[in-house]
Coordinates of C-alpha atoms in Angstrom, one line a residue:
M1 CA 0.0 0.0 0.0
K2 CA 2.9 2.4 0.8
K3 CA 4.4 1.7 -2.6
L4 CA 1.2 2.5 -4.4
L5 CA 0.8 5.6 -2.4
A6 CA 4.4 6.6 -3.2
L7 CA 3.8 5.9 -6.9
G8 CA 0.6 8.0 -7.0
M9 CA 2.4 10.9 -5.2
G10 CA 5.2 10.6 -7.8
L11 CA 2.8 10.8 -10.8
I12 CA 1.1 13.9 -9.3
A13 CA 4.5 15.5 -8.7
L14 CA 5.5 14.7 -12.3
L15 CA 2.2 16.2 -13.7
L16 CA 2.7 19.3 -11.6
V17 CA 6.3 19.6 -12.9
L18 CA 5.0 19.3 -16.5
I19 CA 2.3 21.8 -16.0
L20 CA 4.7 24.2 -14.4
A21 CA 7.1 23.7 -17.3
T22 CA 4.4 24.3 -19.8
F23 CA 3.2 27.4 -18.0
G24 CA 6.8 28.7 -17.9
L25 CA 7.2 28.2 -21.6
M26 CA 4.1 30.4 -22.3
H27 CA 5.9 33.5 -21.2
T28 CA 9.1 32.8 -23.1
R29 CA 10.3 33.0 -26.7
Y30 CA 10.1 29.2 -26.9
L31 CA 6.2 29.2 -26.8
T32 CA 5.8 29.6 -30.6
P33 CA 8.2 26.8 -31.7
S34 CA 7.0 24.6 -28.9
A35 CA 3.4 25.0 -30.0
Q36 CA 4.3 24.5 -33.7
W37 CA 6.2 21.3 -32.8
L38 CA 3.1 20.1 -30.8
T39 CA 0.6 20.8 -33.6
D40 CA 2.8 19.2 -36.2
H41 CA 2.6 16.0 -34.2
L42 CA -1.1 16.2 -33.3
W43 CA -2.4 17.5 -36.7
P44 CA 0.4 17.1 -39.2
G45 CA 0.1 19.4 -42.2
E46 CA -3.4 20.6 -41.1
L47 CA -2.7 23.6 -38.8
T48 CA 0.1 26.1 -39.2
F49 CA 0.8 29.6 -37.8
T50 CA 3.7 32.0 -37.6
R51 CA 3.3 33.3 -34.1
L52 CA 1.5 32.3 -30.9
E53 CA 0.8 34.7 -28.0
Y54 CA -0.7 33.9 -24.6
D55 CA -2.6 36.0 -22.0
Y56 CA -3.5 34.8 -18.6
P57 CA -5.5 32.8 -17.9
R58 CA -6.8 31.0 -21.0
H59 CA -6.4 33.4 -24.0
F60 CA -4.3 32.4 -27.0
R61 CA -3.7 34.5 -30.1
L62 CA -2.4 32.9 -33.3
H63 CA -1.1 35.0 -36.3
D64 CA -1.2 34.0 -40.0
V65 CA -3.2 30.9 -39.4
T66 CA -3.8 28.3 -42.1
L67 CA -6.1 25.3 -41.7
D68 CA -5.8 22.8 -44.4
Q69 CA -8.3 19.9 -44.7
D70 CA -9.8 18.0 -47.6
E71 CA -10.6 21.1 -49.8
K72 CA -9.2 24.6 -50.0
P73 CA -7.1 25.8 -47.1
L74 CA -8.5 28.4 -44.8
H75 CA -6.3 31.4 -44.0
F76 CA -6.9 34.0 -41.3
Q77 CA -4.7 36.9 -40.4
Q78 CA -5.4 36.2 -36.7
V79 CA -7.2 33.7 -34.5
D80 CA -8.0 34.4 -30.9
V81 CA -9.0 31.5 -28.6
W82 CA -10.4 31.7 -25.1
L83 CA -10.3 28.2 -23.6
S84 CA -13.0 27.0 -21.2
A85 CA -12.1 26.1 -17.7
R86 CA -13.1 22.6 -18.7
P87 CA -11.5 22.4 -22.2
W88 CA -12.7 18.8 -23.0
Q89 CA -16.3 17.8 -22.6
D90 CA -18.4 15.1 -24.3
D91 CA -15.6 14.2 -26.7
K92 CA -15.3 17.8 -28.0
W93 CA -12.9 20.7 -27.3
V94 CA -14.8 23.4 -25.4
I95 CA -13.9 27.0 -26.3
D96 CA -15.4 30.0 -24.4
S97 CA -14.8 32.3 -27.3
L98 CA -13.3 32.0 -30.8
L99 CA -12.4 35.0 -33.0
L100 CA -11.5 34.5 -36.7
D101 CA -10.1 37.8 -38.0
G102 CA -9.1 38.8 -41.6
A103 CA -10.0 36.4 -44.4
N104 CA -10.9 36.6 -48.1
F105 CA -12.9 33.7 -49.7
S106 CA -13.1 34.9 -53.3
A107 CA -13.9 31.4 -54.6
G108 CA -16.7 30.7 -52.2
L109 CA -17.2 30.0 -48.5
P110 CA -15.4 26.9 -47.3
S111 CA -17.2 23.9 -46.2
H112 CA -14.8 22.9 -43.4
P113 CA -16.7 21.2 -40.6
F114 CA -14.1 22.1 -38.0
L115 CA -16.3 24.7 -36.2
S116 CA -19.2 22.3 -35.9
E117 CA -16.8 19.8 -34.3
L118 CA -16.1 22.2 -31.5
K119 CA -18.3 23.2 -28.6
L120 CA -18.3 27.0 -28.8
N121 CA -19.8 29.4 -26.3
Q122 CA -19.2 32.4 -28.6
L123 CA -18.0 32.7 -32.2
A124 CA -16.8 35.9 -33.8
L125 CA -15.8 36.7 -37.4
H126 CA -14.1 40.0 -38.2
N127 CA -13.1 41.7 -41.4
I128 CA -14.2 38.8 -43.7
D129 CA -14.6 39.2 -47.5
F130 CA -16.3 36.4 -49.5
A131 CA -18.1 35.6 -52.7
M132 CA -20.7 32.9 -53.0
D133 CA -23.5 32.1 -55.4
G134 CA -23.7 35.6 -56.8
L135 CA -23.4 37.2 -53.3
I136 CA -20.3 39.3 -52.6
A137 CA -19.7 40.5 -49.0
R138 CA -17.1 43.1 -47.9
G139 CA -16.1 43.9 -44.4
F140 CA -18.3 41.2 -42.9
D141 CA -18.4 40.9 -39.1
L142 CA -20.3 38.3 -37.1
Q143 CA -20.7 37.5 -33.4
I144 CA -22.8 34.6 -32.2
K145 CA -23.5 33.3 -28.7
N146 CA -23.8 29.5 -28.4
P147 CA -23.6 28.8 -32.2
S148 CA -25.0 25.5 -33.4
W149 CA -25.2 23.9 -36.8
H150 CA -28.1 21.6 -37.7
S151 CA -27.0 20.7 -41.3
A152 CA -23.8 20.8 -43.3
T153 CA -25.3 23.3 -45.8
Q154 CA -26.2 25.8 -43.1
L155 CA -24.6 29.1 -44.0
L156 CA -25.1 30.8 -40.6
P157 CA -25.2 28.9 -37.3
Y158 CA -28.1 29.3 -35.0
G159 CA -27.7 31.5 -31.9
E160 CA -27.9 35.1 -30.7
L161 CA -26.0 37.0 -33.3
Q162 CA -24.8 40.5 -34.2
L163 CA -23.9 40.9 -37.9
S164 CA -22.5 43.8 -39.9
A165 CA -21.1 44.4 -43.3
E166 CA -19.8 47.3 -45.3
Q167 CA -21.6 45.9 -48.3
F168 CA -23.5 43.0 -49.7
Y169 CA -23.6 42.9 -53.5
W170 CA -26.1 40.5 -55.0
H171 CA -27.0 40.3 -58.8
S172 CA -26.1 43.9 -59.5
E173 CA -27.9 45.2 -56.3
A174 CA -25.8 46.7 -53.5
I175 CA -26.9 46.7 -49.9
D176 CA -24.6 48.9 -47.8
N177 CA -23.9 49.5 -44.1
V178 CA -25.7 46.4 -42.9
L179 CA -26.3 45.9 -39.2
V180 CA -28.3 43.0 -37.7
D181 CA -28.9 42.1 -34.0
A182 CA -31.0 38.9 -33.8
D183 CA -31.8 35.6 -32.1
Y184 CA -31.5 33.2 -35.0
Q185 CA -33.2 29.9 -34.3
P186 CA -34.8 27.0 -36.4
A187 CA -38.2 28.5 -35.5
D188 CA -39.5 31.7 -33.8
S189 CA -36.4 33.8 -34.6
T190 CA -36.3 37.4 -33.6
V191 CA -34.6 40.4 -35.2
Y192 CA -34.0 42.9 -32.3
G193 CA -32.7 45.5 -34.7
A194 CA -31.6 45.7 -38.3
S195 CA -30.5 48.5 -40.6
F196 CA -29.1 48.9 -44.1
I197 CA -29.0 51.2 -47.1
W198 CA -30.4 50.2 -50.5
R199 CA -30.8 52.5 -53.6
G200 CA -30.3 55.5 -51.4
G201 CA -33.0 54.4 -49.0
Q202 CA -32.3 53.9 -45.3
F203 CA -33.9 50.8 -43.8
S204 CA -34.3 50.1 -40.1
G205 CA -36.5 48.1 -37.9
Q206 CA -37.3 44.8 -36.1
A207 CA -38.9 41.6 -37.1
E208 CA -40.4 38.5 -35.5
Q209 CA -40.8 35.0 -37.0
Y210 CA -44.0 33.0 -36.7
P211 CA -45.1 29.7 -38.2
Q212 CA -46.9 31.5 -41.0
G213 CA -43.9 33.8 -41.8
W214 CA -42.1 36.9 -40.6
S215 CA -43.7 40.0 -39.1
L216 CA -42.1 43.4 -39.6
V217 CA -42.1 45.5 -36.5
N218 CA -41.3 49.3 -36.3
V219 CA -39.8 49.2 -39.8
T220 CA -38.8 52.6 -41.2
I221 CA -37.7 53.3 -44.8
N222 CA -36.4 56.8 -45.5
Q223 CA -35.3 58.5 -48.8
L224 CA -35.8 55.5 -51.0
N225 CA -35.7 56.3 -54.8
L226 CA -37.1 53.4 -56.8
D227 CA -37.4 54.1 -60.6
Q228 CA -38.6 50.5 -61.3
D229 CA -42.2 49.4 -60.6
L230 CA -42.3 47.6 -57.3
T231 CA -44.6 44.9 -58.8
Q232 CA -41.9 44.2 -61.4
L233 CA -38.9 44.6 -59.2
T234 CA -36.1 42.2 -60.2
A235 CA -33.9 42.6 -57.1
P236 CA -33.0 39.1 -56.0
W237 CA -34.0 39.6 -52.3
W238 CA -37.5 40.9 -53.3
P239 CA -39.0 37.4 -54.1
L240 CA -37.5 36.2 -50.8
L241 CA -39.0 39.0 -48.9
R242 CA -42.4 38.5 -50.6
S243 CA -42.4 34.8 -49.9
H244 CA -41.2 35.0 -46.3
V245 CA -42.8 38.2 -44.9
A246 CA -46.4 37.5 -43.9
R247 CA -47.3 40.4 -41.8
I248 CA -46.6 44.1 -41.3
N249 CA -47.0 45.1 -37.6
S250 CA -45.8 48.6 -38.3
L251 CA -44.1 50.2 -41.3
D252 CA -43.3 53.8 -42.1
I253 CA -42.0 55.0 -45.5
L254 CA -40.7 58.6 -45.5
N255 CA -39.4 61.0 -48.1
S256 CA -39.4 58.3 -50.8
N257 CA -40.1 58.1 -54.6
L258 CA -41.8 54.9 -55.6
R259 CA -43.6 53.2 -58.5
V260 CA -46.3 50.7 -57.7
A261 CA -48.7 49.1 -60.2
G262 CA -48.2 51.8 -62.8
S263 CA -48.6 54.7 -60.3
E264 CA -45.7 57.0 -59.5
M265 CA -45.4 58.7 -56.1
A266 CA -43.0 61.6 -55.3
N267 CA -41.9 62.3 -51.7
L268 CA -44.2 59.6 -50.3
A269 CA -45.0 59.3 -46.7
L270 CA -46.8 56.0 -45.9
S271 CA -47.7 54.4 -42.6
A272 CA -49.1 50.8 -42.4
E273 CA -50.1 48.8 -39.3
N274 CA -51.4 45.3 -38.8
L275 CA -51.6 44.1 -42.4
Q276 CA -51.4 40.5 -43.4
L277 CA -49.5 40.2 -46.7
D278 CA -50.7 36.7 -47.3
H279 CA -54.3 37.9 -47.2
T280 CA -56.3 40.0 -49.7
W281 CA -57.5 43.5 -48.8
W282 CA -60.9 42.1 -47.9
Q283 CA -59.4 39.6 -45.4
Q284 CA -57.5 42.1 -43.2
Q285 CA -58.2 42.2 -39.5
Q286 CA -58.1 45.8 -38.0
G287 CA -55.5 47.0 -40.5
Y288 CA -54.5 50.6 -41.1
L289 CA -52.9 52.5 -43.9
S290 CA -52.3 56.2 -44.4
L291 CA -50.6 57.9 -47.3
N292 CA -49.6 61.3 -48.5
A293 CA -47.2 62.5 -51.1
D294 CA -46.2 65.7 -53.0
S295 CA -47.6 64.2 -56.2
M296 CA -48.9 60.9 -57.6
T297 CA -49.4 60.0 -61.3
S298 CA -51.9 57.2 -62.1
H299 CA -53.8 56.4 -65.3
G300 CA -52.6 59.6 -66.9
L301 CA -53.8 61.8 -64.0
Q302 CA -51.5 63.8 -61.8
W303 CA -52.7 64.1 -58.2
V304 CA -51.1 66.9 -56.2
E305 CA -50.5 66.5 -52.5
P306 CA -52.8 63.5 -52.2
S307 CA -53.6 62.1 -48.7
V308 CA -55.8 59.3 -47.5
K309 CA -56.4 57.1 -44.5
L310 CA -57.7 53.6 -44.8
D311 CA -59.0 51.2 -42.1
F312 CA -59.4 47.6 -42.9
E313 CA -61.9 45.1 -41.6
P314 CA -63.1 41.8 -43.0
D315 CA -64.9 42.6 -46.3
K316 CA -64.7 46.3 -45.6
I317 CA -62.3 49.2 -46.2
Q318 CA -63.1 52.5 -44.6
I319 CA -61.8 55.6 -46.5
S320 CA -61.2 58.7 -44.3
D321 CA -60.2 62.1 -45.4
F322 CA -59.2 61.5 -48.9
A323 CA -58.1 64.9 -50.4
S324 CA -56.1 65.9 -53.4
E325 CA -55.6 68.5 -56.0
V326 CA -56.3 67.2 -59.5
L327 CA -57.2 68.5 -62.9
Q328 CA -56.4 72.1 -61.7
G329 CA -59.0 71.7 -58.9
S330 CA -59.6 69.9 -55.7
L331 CA -61.3 66.6 -54.7
Q332 CA -62.4 65.4 -51.2
L333 CA -64.2 62.3 -50.2
S334 CA -64.9 59.7 -47.5
G335 CA -66.7 56.5 -47.4
E336 CA -66.3 52.7 -47.5
L337 CA -65.6 49.9 -49.9
T338 CA -67.0 46.4 -49.7
P339 CA -66.5 43.7 -52.3
G340 CA -68.0 45.0 -55.5
Q341 CA -69.6 48.0 -53.8
V342 CA -68.6 51.7 -53.2
H343 CA -70.5 53.7 -50.6
L344 CA -69.3 57.3 -50.3
H345 CA -70.5 59.4 -47.4
H346 CA -69.5 62.6 -49.1
L347 CA -67.8 63.7 -52.3
T348 CA -66.8 67.3 -53.0
A349 CA -65.0 68.6 -56.1
R350 CA -64.2 72.2 -57.0
G351 CA -62.7 73.8 -60.1
L352 CA -61.9 70.6 -61.9
K353 CA -60.9 71.2 -65.6
W354 CA -60.7 68.3 -68.0
F355 CA -59.7 68.8 -71.7
G356 CA -60.2 65.8 -73.9
E357 CA -57.8 66.8 -76.7
Q358 CA -55.5 63.7 -77.0
D359 CA -56.0 60.0 -76.5
S360 CA -53.9 60.2 -73.3
D361 CA -56.6 62.5 -71.8
W362 CA -59.0 59.6 -71.9
H363 CA -56.9 56.9 -70.1
W364 CA -58.3 57.5 -66.7
L365 CA -61.8 57.2 -68.1
S366 CA -61.0 53.7 -69.4
M367 CA -60.3 52.2 -65.9
D368 CA -61.7 48.7 -65.4
L369 CA -64.8 49.0 -63.3
S370 CA -66.1 45.5 -64.1
N371 CA -65.5 44.3 -60.5
W372 CA -67.9 47.0 -59.1
H373 CA -71.6 46.6 -59.3
A374 CA -73.0 49.1 -56.8
L375 CA -72.3 52.8 -56.1
Q376 CA -74.0 55.0 -53.5
I377 CA -73.1 58.6 -52.6
D378 CA -74.9 60.1 -49.6
Q379 CA -74.0 63.6 -50.6
F380 CA -72.0 65.0 -53.5
D381 CA -71.3 68.6 -54.4
L382 CA -69.5 69.6 -57.6
H383 CA -68.7 73.3 -58.0
N384 CA -67.5 75.2 -61.1
L385 CA -66.3 72.3 -63.2
Q386 CA -65.1 72.7 -66.8
L387 CA -65.3 69.8 -69.2
I388 CA -64.1 70.2 -72.8
Q389 CA -64.0 67.4 -75.4
L390 CA -62.2 68.2 -78.7
R391 CA -60.9 64.8 -79.7
H392 CA -64.1 63.4 -81.3
T393 CA -66.8 65.0 -83.5
P394 CA -68.9 66.7 -82.5
A395 CA -66.9 68.6 -79.9
W396 CA -68.7 69.6 -76.7
Q397 CA -68.1 71.6 -73.6
L398 CA -69.6 72.3 -70.1
T399 CA -68.3 75.3 -68.2
G400 CA -69.4 76.5 -64.8
L401 CA -70.9 73.1 -64.2
N402 CA -72.4 72.5 -60.8
A403 CA -74.1 69.4 -59.5
E404 CA -75.4 68.3 -56.1
G405 CA -77.0 65.0 -55.1
R406 CA -78.5 63.7 -51.9
D407 CA -78.9 60.0 -50.9
T408 CA -78.1 58.9 -54.4
E409 CA -77.6 55.4 -55.7
L410 CA -75.9 55.6 -59.0
M411 CA -75.1 52.0 -59.9
R412 CA -77.1 48.8 -59.1
D413 CA -76.2 45.4 -60.3
G414 CA -73.6 46.9 -62.6
K415 CA -76.1 49.3 -64.3
W416 CA -75.7 53.0 -64.2
G417 CA -78.6 55.3 -63.4
L418 CA -80.2 57.4 -60.7
W419 CA -81.7 54.5 -58.9
Q420 CA -82.4 56.4 -55.7
G421 CA -82.1 60.0 -54.5
S422 CA -82.2 63.5 -56.0
A423 CA -79.8 65.5 -58.1
I424 CA -79.7 69.0 -59.5
I425 CA -77.3 69.9 -62.4
S426 CA -76.7 73.4 -63.8
A427 CA -74.1 74.9 -66.1
N428 CA -73.2 78.5 -67.0
N429 CA -72.5 77.4 -70.6
A430 CA -72.9 74.2 -72.5
S431 CA -72.4 73.4 -76.2
I432 CA -72.4 70.5 -78.6
G433 CA -70.9 71.4 -81.9
S434 CA -72.4 74.8 -82.8
V435 CA -75.4 74.4 -80.5
L436 CA -75.0 76.7 -77.5
S437 CA -76.9 76.9 -74.2
S438 CA -76.4 79.1 -71.1
Q439 CA -77.7 79.0 -67.5
G440 CA -79.3 75.6 -68.1
I441 CA -80.7 73.6 -65.2
I442 CA -81.8 70.0 -64.7
E443 CA -83.6 68.6 -61.7
M444 CA -84.4 65.0 -61.1
H445 CA -85.2 62.4 -58.4
S446 CA -85.7 58.7 -58.2
D447 CA -87.4 56.2 -55.9
N448 CA -86.1 52.6 -56.1
G449 CA -85.5 52.8 -59.9
R450 CA -88.5 55.0 -60.7
W451 CA -87.1 58.1 -62.1
W452 CA -88.6 61.6 -62.6
L453 CA -87.1 64.4 -64.7
D454 CA -88.8 67.1 -62.7
R455 CA -87.4 69.9 -64.8
A456 CA -85.1 70.5 -67.6
F457 CA -84.7 74.0 -68.9
L458 CA -82.0 74.9 -71.4
P459 CA -81.9 78.4 -72.8
L460 CA -80.6 78.6 -76.4
E461 CA -79.2 81.4 -78.4
K462 CA -82.6 81.9 -80.1
G463 CA -84.9 79.8 -78.0
Y464 CA -85.0 77.2 -75.3
I465 CA -85.7 73.5 -74.5
D466 CA -88.2 72.6 -71.8
A467 CA -88.9 69.0 -70.7
N468 CA -90.1 66.7 -68.0
A469 CA -90.3 62.9 -68.0
E470 CA -90.9 59.8 -66.0
W471 CA -89.2 56.4 -66.4
H472 CA -89.7 53.3 -64.2
F473 CA -86.5 51.6 -65.5
A474 CA -86.3 49.1 -62.6
A475 CA -89.5 47.5 -63.8
D476 CA -89.3 44.7 -66.3
S477 CA -91.5 46.6 -68.8
A478 CA -89.8 50.0 -68.0
P479 CA -92.8 52.2 -68.6
W480 CA -92.0 55.8 -69.5
K481 CA -93.5 59.1 -70.7
V482 CA -92.0 62.4 -71.8
A483 CA -93.2 65.9 -72.5
L484 CA -90.8 68.1 -74.5
H485 CA -91.1 71.5 -75.9
T486 CA -88.5 73.4 -77.9
D487 CA -88.4 76.8 -79.4
G488 CA -85.6 77.7 -81.9
L489 CA -83.7 74.4 -81.4
P490 CA -80.8 74.3 -84.0
L491 CA -80.6 71.1 -86.0
T492 CA -77.1 71.8 -87.2
E493 CA -75.5 68.8 -85.6
L494 CA -78.3 66.4 -86.5
H495 CA -76.3 65.0 -89.4
Q496 CA -73.7 63.6 -86.9
W497 CA -76.2 60.9 -85.9
L498 CA -78.6 60.6 -88.9
T499 CA -77.6 59.2 -92.3
L500 CA -79.7 61.0 -94.9
P501 CA -79.4 61.5 -98.7
F502 CA -79.2 65.2 -98.2
R503 CA -78.1 67.8 -95.6
F504 CA -80.3 70.3 -93.9
D505 CA -80.3 72.9 -91.2
A506 CA -83.1 74.7 -89.4
L507 CA -84.5 76.0 -86.2
A508 CA -87.1 73.5 -84.8
D509 CA -90.2 74.4 -82.8
L510 CA -91.7 71.2 -81.5
D511 CA -94.1 69.8 -78.9
L512 CA -93.8 66.2 -78.0
N513 CA -95.9 64.1 -75.7
A514 CA -95.2 60.4 -75.8
E515 CA -95.2 57.3 -73.7
G516 CA -94.5 53.6 -73.9
L517 CA -92.6 50.6 -72.6
A518 CA -88.8 50.3 -72.9
G519 CA -88.2 46.8 -71.5
D520 CA -86.9 45.7 -74.9
Y521 CA -87.4 46.7 -78.5
S522 CA -90.5 44.5 -78.9
M523 CA -92.2 46.2 -76.0
L524 CA -91.3 49.6 -77.5
A525 CA -92.5 48.7 -81.0
H526 CA -95.9 47.6 -79.6
S527 CA -96.4 50.4 -77.1
L528 CA -95.1 53.7 -78.4
T529 CA -98.0 56.2 -78.3
G530 CA -98.1 60.0 -78.6
E531 CA -97.9 62.9 -80.9
L532 CA -95.2 65.3 -82.2
Q533 CA -96.0 68.6 -83.7
L534 CA -93.0 70.1 -85.6
G535 CA -92.3 73.3 -87.3
L536 CA -89.0 74.3 -89.0
R537 CA -87.9 77.8 -89.8
H538 CA -84.9 79.4 -91.3
G539 CA -84.2 76.1 -93.0
V540 CA -81.6 75.4 -95.6
L541 CA -81.9 72.1 -97.7
T542 CA -78.8 71.0 -99.6
T543 CA -79.3 68.3 -102.2
Q544 CA -77.4 66.8 -105.2
Q545 CA -79.6 66.9 -108.3
N546 CA -78.6 66.4 -111.9
Q547 CA -75.0 66.3 -110.7
Q548 CA -75.5 69.8 -109.4
L549 CA -75.4 71.0 -105.8
V550 CA -78.7 72.7 -105.0
V551 CA -79.1 74.9 -101.9
Q552 CA -82.7 75.7 -101.1
P553 CA -84.1 77.9 -98.3
F554 CA -87.3 76.4 -96.8
T555 CA -89.8 76.4 -94.0
L556 CA -92.0 73.7 -92.7
D557 CA -95.3 74.3 -90.9
G558 CA -97.8 72.0 -89.2
L559 CA -96.0 68.7 -89.5
T560 CA -97.7 66.2 -87.2
I561 CA -96.4 62.7 -86.4
S562 CA -98.8 60.5 -84.4
A563 CA -98.0 57.2 -82.9
D564 CA -100.5 54.6 -81.9
R565 CA -99.0 51.5 -80.2
G566 CA -95.9 51.6 -82.4
R567 CA -97.5 52.6 -85.7
L568 CA -96.3 56.1 -86.8
Q569 CA -98.2 58.2 -89.2
L570 CA -96.7 61.3 -90.7
N571 CA -99.2 63.6 -92.4
A572 CA -98.2 65.1 -95.7
A573 CA -96.6 68.4 -94.9
P574 CA -95.3 70.8 -97.6
L575 CA -91.9 72.5 -97.5
A576 CA -92.2 76.1 -98.6
G577 CA -89.5 78.1 -100.2
P578 CA -88.6 80.1 -103.4
G579 CA -89.0 77.8 -106.4
L580 CA -89.5 74.8 -104.1
D581 CA -92.3 72.3 -104.4
A582 CA -91.6 69.6 -101.8
R583 CA -93.6 67.4 -99.4
L584 CA -92.6 65.2 -96.5
Q585 CA -94.8 62.1 -95.8
G586 CA -94.6 58.6 -94.5
N587 CA -95.8 55.9 -92.2
I588 CA -93.8 53.3 -90.2
D589 CA -94.8 50.3 -88.1
L590 CA -92.0 49.8 -85.6
V591 CA -92.7 46.1 -85.6
A592 CA -91.5 46.0 -89.2
P593 CA -89.8 49.3 -89.8
Q594 CA -88.0 48.1 -93.0
Q595 CA -91.4 47.9 -94.7
G596 CA -92.3 51.5 -93.8
T597 CA -91.9 54.7 -95.9
L598 CA -90.6 58.1 -95.1
E599 CA -90.0 60.2 -98.2
L600 CA -89.3 63.7 -99.2
Q601 CA -90.6 64.5 -102.7
S602 CA -89.2 67.5 -104.4
R603 CA -90.2 69.0 -107.8
Q604 CA -88.3 71.7 -109.5
G605 CA -89.5 72.5 -113.0
C606 CA -89.9 69.3 -114.9
Q607 CA -87.6 67.3 -112.6
Q608 CA -88.8 65.3 -109.6
T609 CA -86.6 63.8 -106.9
R610 CA -87.6 61.2 -104.3
F611 CA -85.5 61.0 -101.2
D612 CA -86.0 57.7 -99.2
L613 CA -85.0 58.7 -95.7
L614 CA -85.2 55.2 -94.2
R615 CA -82.9 53.7 -96.8
N616 CA -80.7 56.7 -97.6
Q617 CA -81.5 56.5 -101.2
Q618 CA -82.3 59.1 -103.9
A619 CA -84.2 58.7 -107.2
E620 CA -84.7 61.2 -110.0
E621 CA -87.3 61.3 -112.8
T622 CA -88.5 63.6 -115.5
L623 CA -92.2 64.6 -115.2
S624 CA -94.7 64.2 -118.0
A625 CA -95.6 67.3 -120.0
K626 CA -98.9 67.8 -118.1
A627 CA -97.3 67.3 -114.7
C628 CA -94.5 69.7 -115.7
A629 CA -97.0 72.3 -116.8
D630 CA -98.9 72.0 -113.5
T631 CA -95.6 72.3 -111.5
L632 CA -94.6 75.5 -113.4
S633 CA -98.0 76.9 -112.9
R634 CA -97.9 76.4 -109.2
E635 CA -94.4 77.9 -109.0
R636 CA -95.6 81.1 -110.9
A637 CA -98.6 81.3 -108.6
R638 CA -96.3 81.3 -105.5
E639 CA -94.1 83.9 -107.1

């Protein structure tokens, strides 16, 4: 027993001597060659360095370190190792902290598994440059607590990390001054803070990971200038962001210029809260969005200083305080949207000026509204609008246009009309072609699709138009009736819509009282009933006869057109004028209008011309001697 005790005491004494000898070497010039000799024997040809330094109690610093295994060698300018108090545990070396400083991996990051074979309490990388799969990093720094690798292809180990880089360059896109503080885990990771610069924009914020994706928290984007449409962005990180970010907890975009879905926004300020990016607008739960900008261009319209606030609920978007200058005027509205429906509480427009001179002026009018089938406006007020259309013939204009409506329903089941409510429209001046009106007014109201034109009074240059009407367009048969009176109505522009074998102009005095059913053409053809009394004065008839252009002044008195359940009878009425013997007559059954007649017969001397107004045809014939003599006699009698 004494011998065993003496042997044990000797071994302990020898171990203490070895430890003291090693400790002594650490503070002498023999430390580096001794350590190099030791590594050559333990890991021959795998680990080399030029100098080794030691700081009490467990800090080692290696310079110009090369680790050579299997593939390409790893070279670091400096490696700092802080050993654990228990350096060997569970068949692994235990290191409190490892710092790898100064490396350039231009041919791709190494796949050495040496770090995963260690038990690290903290890993740090400093001043690393690398290129990998199109990604180039400069000045890359990384610090991770308790790093762990779950797969050989894992680029970053899991753990609490702080990451920074002077620049990441990925497929022609540069991201500068990157800083990230995060807890990176296989699930439920958290970004405590991140910031970077991209395309001049300063990005900062936090993020949280949930099973359905990442949520952005307190993210701010400042001074971003994006000349490419966001919906067509080709930046490589954009698809990753769209596929992994599921929710915006809070996002602010400030002083930025963006393009989104064809719209351009200058000096944009946007705030978004509680939006689910993997949901549609109609599926949001208590979301919020506010926006204002110096200007926004969309569908050919420029909006100046637009601002709006939107609140999102399931199947409902509340619009608060939309305001903007547009078309040299101002527009304000508030209301709510539901799938396929628009309900505005108020709409106010002042001083809008629209000039339809070029095709581009019509772009905003061609917006696709096929998804909307209902429009209600509780109150609208339009003041001093100016609308001028010069692109198509006939040109028309409305200036000093005012309109107000109360409790109006303007679209139902995708069909436009005043389905409900009341409206008053007036204009200082209105014209179509050469027909002018001033200080006109139209008043109307409707009750569940039964519409009344209470008053329409349009003063003309030499007369007026006065009308009232009723139309139950919501009913299947759509019964209607109208009373119209005109005095001095110019017919100058009538040829724009009628195809006739001649041209004419006149001032029309007419009285019309008619009624019928407008459910479809068959109903109209069997129901039209009423009477039209027409007189034309200061008329000019221009015809082509015997290959000569004939211009003939005329008047027409006492023309009556009566309609009885779709059968129209036009009494024979003479056109009076110097040297003119003409008569207008006809009858038409709307059930078979192609079999009807509507003719103007004109005789001048021994020549007779028949104008078929229904078929746009003209026929000429020479009268017999007796008929010619009678015509000449009548002409001399009129003279």
